[in-house]
Tab-separated table of C-alpha atoms in Angstrom:
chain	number	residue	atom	x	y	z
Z	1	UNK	CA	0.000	0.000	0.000
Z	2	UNK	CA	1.149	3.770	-0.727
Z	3	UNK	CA	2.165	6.196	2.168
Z	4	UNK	CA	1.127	9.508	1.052
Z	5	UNK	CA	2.961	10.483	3.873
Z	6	UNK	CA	-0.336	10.783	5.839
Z	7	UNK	CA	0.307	10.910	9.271
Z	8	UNK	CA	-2.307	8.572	9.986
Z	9	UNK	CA	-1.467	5.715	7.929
Z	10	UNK	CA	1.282	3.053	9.737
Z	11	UNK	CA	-0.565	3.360	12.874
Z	12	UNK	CA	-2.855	0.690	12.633
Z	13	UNK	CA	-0.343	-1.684	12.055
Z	14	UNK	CA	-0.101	-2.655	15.519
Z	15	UNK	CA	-2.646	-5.452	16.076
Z	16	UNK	CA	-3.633	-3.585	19.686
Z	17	UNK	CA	-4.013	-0.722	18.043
Z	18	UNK	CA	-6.241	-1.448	15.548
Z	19	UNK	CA	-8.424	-3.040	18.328
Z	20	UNK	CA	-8.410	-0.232	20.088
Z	21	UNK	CA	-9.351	1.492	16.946
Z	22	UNK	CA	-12.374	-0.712	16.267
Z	23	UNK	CA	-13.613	-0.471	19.654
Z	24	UNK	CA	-13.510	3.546	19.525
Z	25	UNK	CA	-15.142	3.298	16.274
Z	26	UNK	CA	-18.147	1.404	17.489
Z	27	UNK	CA	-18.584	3.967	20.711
Z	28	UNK	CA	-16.441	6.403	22.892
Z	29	UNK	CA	-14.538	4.690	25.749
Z	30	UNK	CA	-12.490	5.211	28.697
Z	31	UNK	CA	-9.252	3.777	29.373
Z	32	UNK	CA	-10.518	1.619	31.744
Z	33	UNK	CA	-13.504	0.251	29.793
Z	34	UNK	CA	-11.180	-0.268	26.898
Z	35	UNK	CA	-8.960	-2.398	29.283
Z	36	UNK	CA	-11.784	-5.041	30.596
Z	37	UNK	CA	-12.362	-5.307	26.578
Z	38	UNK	CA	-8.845	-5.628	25.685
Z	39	UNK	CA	-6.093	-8.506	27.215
Z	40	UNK	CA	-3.823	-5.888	28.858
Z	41	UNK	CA	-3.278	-3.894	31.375
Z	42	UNK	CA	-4.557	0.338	31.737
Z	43	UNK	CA	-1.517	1.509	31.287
Z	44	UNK	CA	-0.817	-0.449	28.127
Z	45	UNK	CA	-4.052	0.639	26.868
Z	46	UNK	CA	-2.951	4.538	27.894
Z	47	UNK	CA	0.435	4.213	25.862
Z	48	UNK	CA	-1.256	2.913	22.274
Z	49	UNK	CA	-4.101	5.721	23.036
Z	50	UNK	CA	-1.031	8.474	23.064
Z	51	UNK	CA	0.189	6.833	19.695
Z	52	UNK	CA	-3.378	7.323	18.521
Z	53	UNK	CA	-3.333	10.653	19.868
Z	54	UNK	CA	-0.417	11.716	18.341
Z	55	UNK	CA	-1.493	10.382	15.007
Z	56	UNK	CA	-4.353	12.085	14.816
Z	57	UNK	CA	-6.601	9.247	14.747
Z	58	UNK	CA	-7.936	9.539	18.675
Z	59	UNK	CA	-9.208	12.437	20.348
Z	60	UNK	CA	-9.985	12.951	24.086
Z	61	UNK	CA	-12.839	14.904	25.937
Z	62	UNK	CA	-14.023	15.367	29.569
Z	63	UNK	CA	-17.570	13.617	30.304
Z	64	UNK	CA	-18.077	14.505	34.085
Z	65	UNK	CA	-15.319	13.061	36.086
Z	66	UNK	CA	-14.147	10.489	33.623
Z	67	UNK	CA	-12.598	10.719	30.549
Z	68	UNK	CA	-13.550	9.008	26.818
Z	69	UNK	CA	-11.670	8.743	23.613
Z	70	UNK	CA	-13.193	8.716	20.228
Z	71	UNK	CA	-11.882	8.717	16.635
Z	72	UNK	CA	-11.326	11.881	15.757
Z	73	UNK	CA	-14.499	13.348	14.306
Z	74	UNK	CA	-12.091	16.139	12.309
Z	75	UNK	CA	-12.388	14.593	8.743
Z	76	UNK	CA	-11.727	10.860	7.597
Z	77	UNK	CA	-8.341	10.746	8.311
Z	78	UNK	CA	-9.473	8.100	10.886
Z	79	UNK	CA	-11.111	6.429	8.290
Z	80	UNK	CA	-9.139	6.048	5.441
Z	81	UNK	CA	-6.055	4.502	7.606
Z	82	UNK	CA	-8.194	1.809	8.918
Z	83	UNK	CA	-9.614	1.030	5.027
Z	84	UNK	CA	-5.966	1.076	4.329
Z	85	UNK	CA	-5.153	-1.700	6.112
Z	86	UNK	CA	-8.771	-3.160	5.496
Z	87	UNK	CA	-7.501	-3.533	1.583
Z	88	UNK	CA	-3.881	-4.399	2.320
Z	89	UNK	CA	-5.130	-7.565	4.520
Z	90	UNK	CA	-7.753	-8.141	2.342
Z	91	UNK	CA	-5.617	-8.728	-0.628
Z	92	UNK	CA	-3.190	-10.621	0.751
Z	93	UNK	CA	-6.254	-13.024	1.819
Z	94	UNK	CA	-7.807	-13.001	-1.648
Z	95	UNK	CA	-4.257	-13.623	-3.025
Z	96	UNK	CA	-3.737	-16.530	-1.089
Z	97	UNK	CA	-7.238	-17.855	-1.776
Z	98	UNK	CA	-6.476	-17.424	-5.395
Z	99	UNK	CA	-3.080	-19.057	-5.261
Z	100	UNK	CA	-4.815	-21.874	-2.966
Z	101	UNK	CA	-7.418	-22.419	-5.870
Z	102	UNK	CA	-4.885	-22.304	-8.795
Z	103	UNK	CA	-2.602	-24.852	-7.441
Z	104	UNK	CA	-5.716	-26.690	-7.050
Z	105	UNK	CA	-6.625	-26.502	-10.079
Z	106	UNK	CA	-3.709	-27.890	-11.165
Z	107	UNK	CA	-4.145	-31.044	-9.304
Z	108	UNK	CA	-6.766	-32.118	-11.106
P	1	UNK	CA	-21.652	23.821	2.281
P	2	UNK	CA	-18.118	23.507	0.578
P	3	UNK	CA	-16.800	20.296	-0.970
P	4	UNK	CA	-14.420	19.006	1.161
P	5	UNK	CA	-10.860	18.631	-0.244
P	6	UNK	CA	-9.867	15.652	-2.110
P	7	UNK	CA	-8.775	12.974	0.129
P	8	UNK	CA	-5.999	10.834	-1.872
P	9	UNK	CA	-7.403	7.408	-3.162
P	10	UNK	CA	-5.979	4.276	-1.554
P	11	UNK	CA	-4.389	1.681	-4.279
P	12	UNK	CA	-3.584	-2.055	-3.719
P	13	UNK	CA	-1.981	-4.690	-6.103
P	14	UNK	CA	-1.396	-8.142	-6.316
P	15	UNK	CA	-0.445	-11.107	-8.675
P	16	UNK	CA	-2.722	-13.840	-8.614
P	17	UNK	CA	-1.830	-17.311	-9.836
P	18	UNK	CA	-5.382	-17.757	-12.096
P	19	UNK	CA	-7.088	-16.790	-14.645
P	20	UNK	CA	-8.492	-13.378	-14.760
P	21	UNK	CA	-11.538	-14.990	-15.367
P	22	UNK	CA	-11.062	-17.489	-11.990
P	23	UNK	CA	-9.994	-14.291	-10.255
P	24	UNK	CA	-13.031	-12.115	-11.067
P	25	UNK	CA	-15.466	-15.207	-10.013
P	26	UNK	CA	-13.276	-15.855	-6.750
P	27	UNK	CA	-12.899	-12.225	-5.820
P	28	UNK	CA	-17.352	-11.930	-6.087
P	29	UNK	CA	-19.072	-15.341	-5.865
P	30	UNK	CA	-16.788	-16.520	-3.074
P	31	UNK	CA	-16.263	-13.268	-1.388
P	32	UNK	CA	-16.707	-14.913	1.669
P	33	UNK	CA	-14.408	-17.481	1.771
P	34	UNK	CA	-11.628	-15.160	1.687
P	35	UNK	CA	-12.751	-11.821	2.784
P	36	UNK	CA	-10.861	-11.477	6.416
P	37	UNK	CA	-13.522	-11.742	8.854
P	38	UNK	CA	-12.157	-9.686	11.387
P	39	UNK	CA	-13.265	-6.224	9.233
P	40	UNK	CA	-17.384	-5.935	10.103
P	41	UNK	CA	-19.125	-3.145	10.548
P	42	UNK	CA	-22.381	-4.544	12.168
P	43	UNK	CA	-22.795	-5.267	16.285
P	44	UNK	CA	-22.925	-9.126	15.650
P	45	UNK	CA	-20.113	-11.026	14.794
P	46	UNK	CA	-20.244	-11.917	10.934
P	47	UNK	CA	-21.698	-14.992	9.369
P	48	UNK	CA	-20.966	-14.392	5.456
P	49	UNK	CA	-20.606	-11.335	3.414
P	50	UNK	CA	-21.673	-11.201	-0.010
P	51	UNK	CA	-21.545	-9.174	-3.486
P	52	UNK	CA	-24.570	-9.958	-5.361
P	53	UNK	CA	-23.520	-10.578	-9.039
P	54	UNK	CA	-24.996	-7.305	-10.920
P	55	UNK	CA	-25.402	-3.413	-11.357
P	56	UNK	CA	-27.231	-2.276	-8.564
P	57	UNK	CA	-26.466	-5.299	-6.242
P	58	UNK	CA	-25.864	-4.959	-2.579
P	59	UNK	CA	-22.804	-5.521	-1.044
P	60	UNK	CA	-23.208	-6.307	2.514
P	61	UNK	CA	-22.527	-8.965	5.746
P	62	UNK	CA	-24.941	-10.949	7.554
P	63	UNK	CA	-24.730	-11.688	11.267
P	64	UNK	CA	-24.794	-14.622	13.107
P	65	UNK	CA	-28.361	-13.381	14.500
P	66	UNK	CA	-29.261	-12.634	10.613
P	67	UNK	CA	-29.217	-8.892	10.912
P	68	UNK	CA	-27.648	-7.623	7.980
P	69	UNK	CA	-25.174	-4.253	7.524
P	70	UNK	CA	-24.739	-3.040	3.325
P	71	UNK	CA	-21.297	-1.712	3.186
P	72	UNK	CA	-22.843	-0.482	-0.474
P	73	UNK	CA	-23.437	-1.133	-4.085
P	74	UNK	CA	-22.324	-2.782	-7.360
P	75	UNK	CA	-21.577	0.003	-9.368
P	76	UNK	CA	-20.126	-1.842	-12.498
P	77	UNK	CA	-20.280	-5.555	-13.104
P	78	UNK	CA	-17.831	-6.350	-16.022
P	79	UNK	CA	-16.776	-10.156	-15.771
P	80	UNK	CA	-13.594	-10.905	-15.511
P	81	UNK	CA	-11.845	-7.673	-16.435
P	82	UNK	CA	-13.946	-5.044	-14.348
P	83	UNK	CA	-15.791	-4.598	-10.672
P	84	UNK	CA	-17.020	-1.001	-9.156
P	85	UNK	CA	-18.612	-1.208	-6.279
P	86	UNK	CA	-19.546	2.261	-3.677
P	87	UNK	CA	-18.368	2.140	-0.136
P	88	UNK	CA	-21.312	3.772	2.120
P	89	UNK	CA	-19.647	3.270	5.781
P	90	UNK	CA	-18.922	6.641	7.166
P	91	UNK	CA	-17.045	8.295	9.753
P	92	UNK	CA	-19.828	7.969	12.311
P	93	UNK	CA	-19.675	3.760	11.406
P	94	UNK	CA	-22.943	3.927	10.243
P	95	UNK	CA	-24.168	2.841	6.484
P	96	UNK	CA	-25.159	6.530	4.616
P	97	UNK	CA	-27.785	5.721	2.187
P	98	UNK	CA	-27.066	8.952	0.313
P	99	UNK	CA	-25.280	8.346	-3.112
P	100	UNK	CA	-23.926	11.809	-2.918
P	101	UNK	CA	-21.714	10.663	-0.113
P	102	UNK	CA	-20.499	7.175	-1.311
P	103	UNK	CA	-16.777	6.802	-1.706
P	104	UNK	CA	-15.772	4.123	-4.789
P	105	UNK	CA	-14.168	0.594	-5.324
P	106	UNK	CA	-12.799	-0.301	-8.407
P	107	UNK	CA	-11.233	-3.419	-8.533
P	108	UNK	CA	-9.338	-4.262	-11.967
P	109	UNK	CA	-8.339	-7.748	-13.395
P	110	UNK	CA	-5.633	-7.680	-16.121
P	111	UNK	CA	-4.121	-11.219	-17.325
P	112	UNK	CA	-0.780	-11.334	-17.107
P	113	UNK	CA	-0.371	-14.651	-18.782
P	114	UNK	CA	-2.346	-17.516	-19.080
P	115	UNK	CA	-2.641	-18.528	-15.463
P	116	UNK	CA	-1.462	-14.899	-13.662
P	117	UNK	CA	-3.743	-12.587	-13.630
P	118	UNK	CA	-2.807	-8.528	-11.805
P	119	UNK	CA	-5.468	-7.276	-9.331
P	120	UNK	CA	-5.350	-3.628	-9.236
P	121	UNK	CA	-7.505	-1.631	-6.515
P	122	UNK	CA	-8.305	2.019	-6.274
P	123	UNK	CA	-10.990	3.099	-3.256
P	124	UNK	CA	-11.351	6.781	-4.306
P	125	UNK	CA	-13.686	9.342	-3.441
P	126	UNK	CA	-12.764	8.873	0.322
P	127	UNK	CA	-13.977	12.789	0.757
P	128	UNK	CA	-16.964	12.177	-0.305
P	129	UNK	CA	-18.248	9.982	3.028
P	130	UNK	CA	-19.436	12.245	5.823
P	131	UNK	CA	-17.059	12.045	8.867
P	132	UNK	CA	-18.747	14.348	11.507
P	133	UNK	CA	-17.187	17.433	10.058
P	134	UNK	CA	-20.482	18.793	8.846
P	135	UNK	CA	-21.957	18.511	12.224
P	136	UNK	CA	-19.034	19.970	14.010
P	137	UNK	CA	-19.032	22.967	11.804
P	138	UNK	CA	-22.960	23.632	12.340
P	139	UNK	CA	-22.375	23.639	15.694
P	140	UNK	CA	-19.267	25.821	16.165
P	141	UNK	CA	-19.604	29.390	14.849
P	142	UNK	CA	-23.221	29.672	13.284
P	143	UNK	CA	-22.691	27.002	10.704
P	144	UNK	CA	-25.125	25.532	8.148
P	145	UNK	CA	-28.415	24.110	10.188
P	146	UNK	CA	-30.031	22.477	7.430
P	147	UNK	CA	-26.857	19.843	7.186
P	148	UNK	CA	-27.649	19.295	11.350
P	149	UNK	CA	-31.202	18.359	10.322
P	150	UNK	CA	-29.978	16.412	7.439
P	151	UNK	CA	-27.619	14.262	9.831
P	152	UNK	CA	-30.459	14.046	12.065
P	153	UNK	CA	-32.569	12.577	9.954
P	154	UNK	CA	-30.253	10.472	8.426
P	155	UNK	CA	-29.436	8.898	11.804
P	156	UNK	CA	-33.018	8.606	12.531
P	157	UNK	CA	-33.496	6.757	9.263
P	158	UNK	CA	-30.363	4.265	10.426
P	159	UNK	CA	-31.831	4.120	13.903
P	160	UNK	CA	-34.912	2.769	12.431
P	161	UNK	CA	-33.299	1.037	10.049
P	162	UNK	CA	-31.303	-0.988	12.553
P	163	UNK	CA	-34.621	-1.213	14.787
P	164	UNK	CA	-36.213	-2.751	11.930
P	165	UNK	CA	-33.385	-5.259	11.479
P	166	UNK	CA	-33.640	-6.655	15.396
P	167	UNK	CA	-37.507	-7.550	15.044
């Protein structure tokens, strides 16, 4: 897959990440709710949320006492890094189906 | 409202031992067989996902409780050389029925050979799906109120949508 050079692409790479990704996408967490979801510990789950941060793919706000994270809302910048690694996996599955099926093929 | 900057398009490419023919039927008649089942949009974990074979088709996943999410639309259906299909998840996770706001798949089969066959993919029109920016601006600084009712209703339509899906 190409770069661009977009800040948020590379980020997702990180198998934790992307869960933690997917989880934000389907509703705003806290660490701590993210943590019972995910197999490691808060602070774990604090130090991939900074990464996120940083990239520009997580943003932060204040609900009461607590705090929740959420993709950031700013644009699909979110968006298209997760579909980039969405088509890069997804390719590489469909080429090994395809391979799979030719050599198949070639047994009979 | 403005249109919002182009977003670049997203390209993939691989070489597939087949036939560009084999590789057209693979990539859309056994779609599920290979798609990675870890990428779903709905609540329930995924039971198949499926391309229906023509213009106008859905293009969607089923859940293990039958609900169903569309991910979008067969755009073009051009066995084995050509497949365009729309992209309608946006920002907010949610399927936009809107056509205005659909981002693009093409997915391109080119033989390379009798057996090899290139895959090329371009998802394009990535600034086209609504990410939450329209809302955000109508509600900082005396934006554009008609796009808040638009979302609105929109998300009422999905509610309903997804209501209509649990019965």
């Amino acid at each position: 897959m190409d770069a661009y050079g977009d800040p948020g692409l590379g980020l997702l790479g990180d198998p934790t990440r992307r869960a933690i990704f997917e989880l934000l996408a389907r509703q705003p967490c806290s660490v701590g709710e993210l943590a019972t979801r995910l197999p490691i510990s808060r602070p774990a789950v604090s130090q991939h949320l900074r990464v996120l941060k940083d990239g520009g793919l997580v943003v932060s706000r204040a609900e009461g006492t607590r705090r929740v994270h959420q993709l950031n809302p700013d644009g699909v910048t979110a968006l298209r890094a997760y579909l980039d690694r969405v088509w890069e996996d997804a390719l590489t599955a469909f080429q090994k189906a395809a391979d799979n099926a030719g050599s198949e093929q070639e047994k009979q | 409202m403005t249109t919002a900057p182009a977003i670049p398009p997203l390209h993939g490419k691989i070489t597939v031992g087949v036939s560009a023919e084999r590789a057209f039927d693979l990539f859309t008649r056994s779609f599920n067989t290979w798609w990675p089942a870890q990428f779903h949009i709905g609540q329930a974990e995924p039971a198949e996902a499926v391309i229906e074979p023509h213009v106008g088709g859905r293009w969607y996943e089923r859940g293990v409780d039958g609900s169903e999410c569309d991910w979008g639309r067969v755009l073009a259906w051009e066995p084995p050389h050509r497949l365009v299909v729309t992209w309608q998840i946006n920002g907010m996770w949610q399927f936009d029925p809107e056509p205005a706001n659909a981002s693009e798949i093409e997915i391109r089969f080119t033989p390379d050979g009798p057996e090899q066959t290139v895959v090329d993919l371009e998802h394009r029109h990535l600034e086209r799906l609504v990410a939450g920016q329209a809302m955000r601006d109508a509600l900082v600084g005396g934006g554009d109120w008609r796009a808040v009712l638009e979302l609105f209703a929109k998300a009422a339509v999905d509610q309903r949508r997804a209501g209509d899906q649990l019965l």
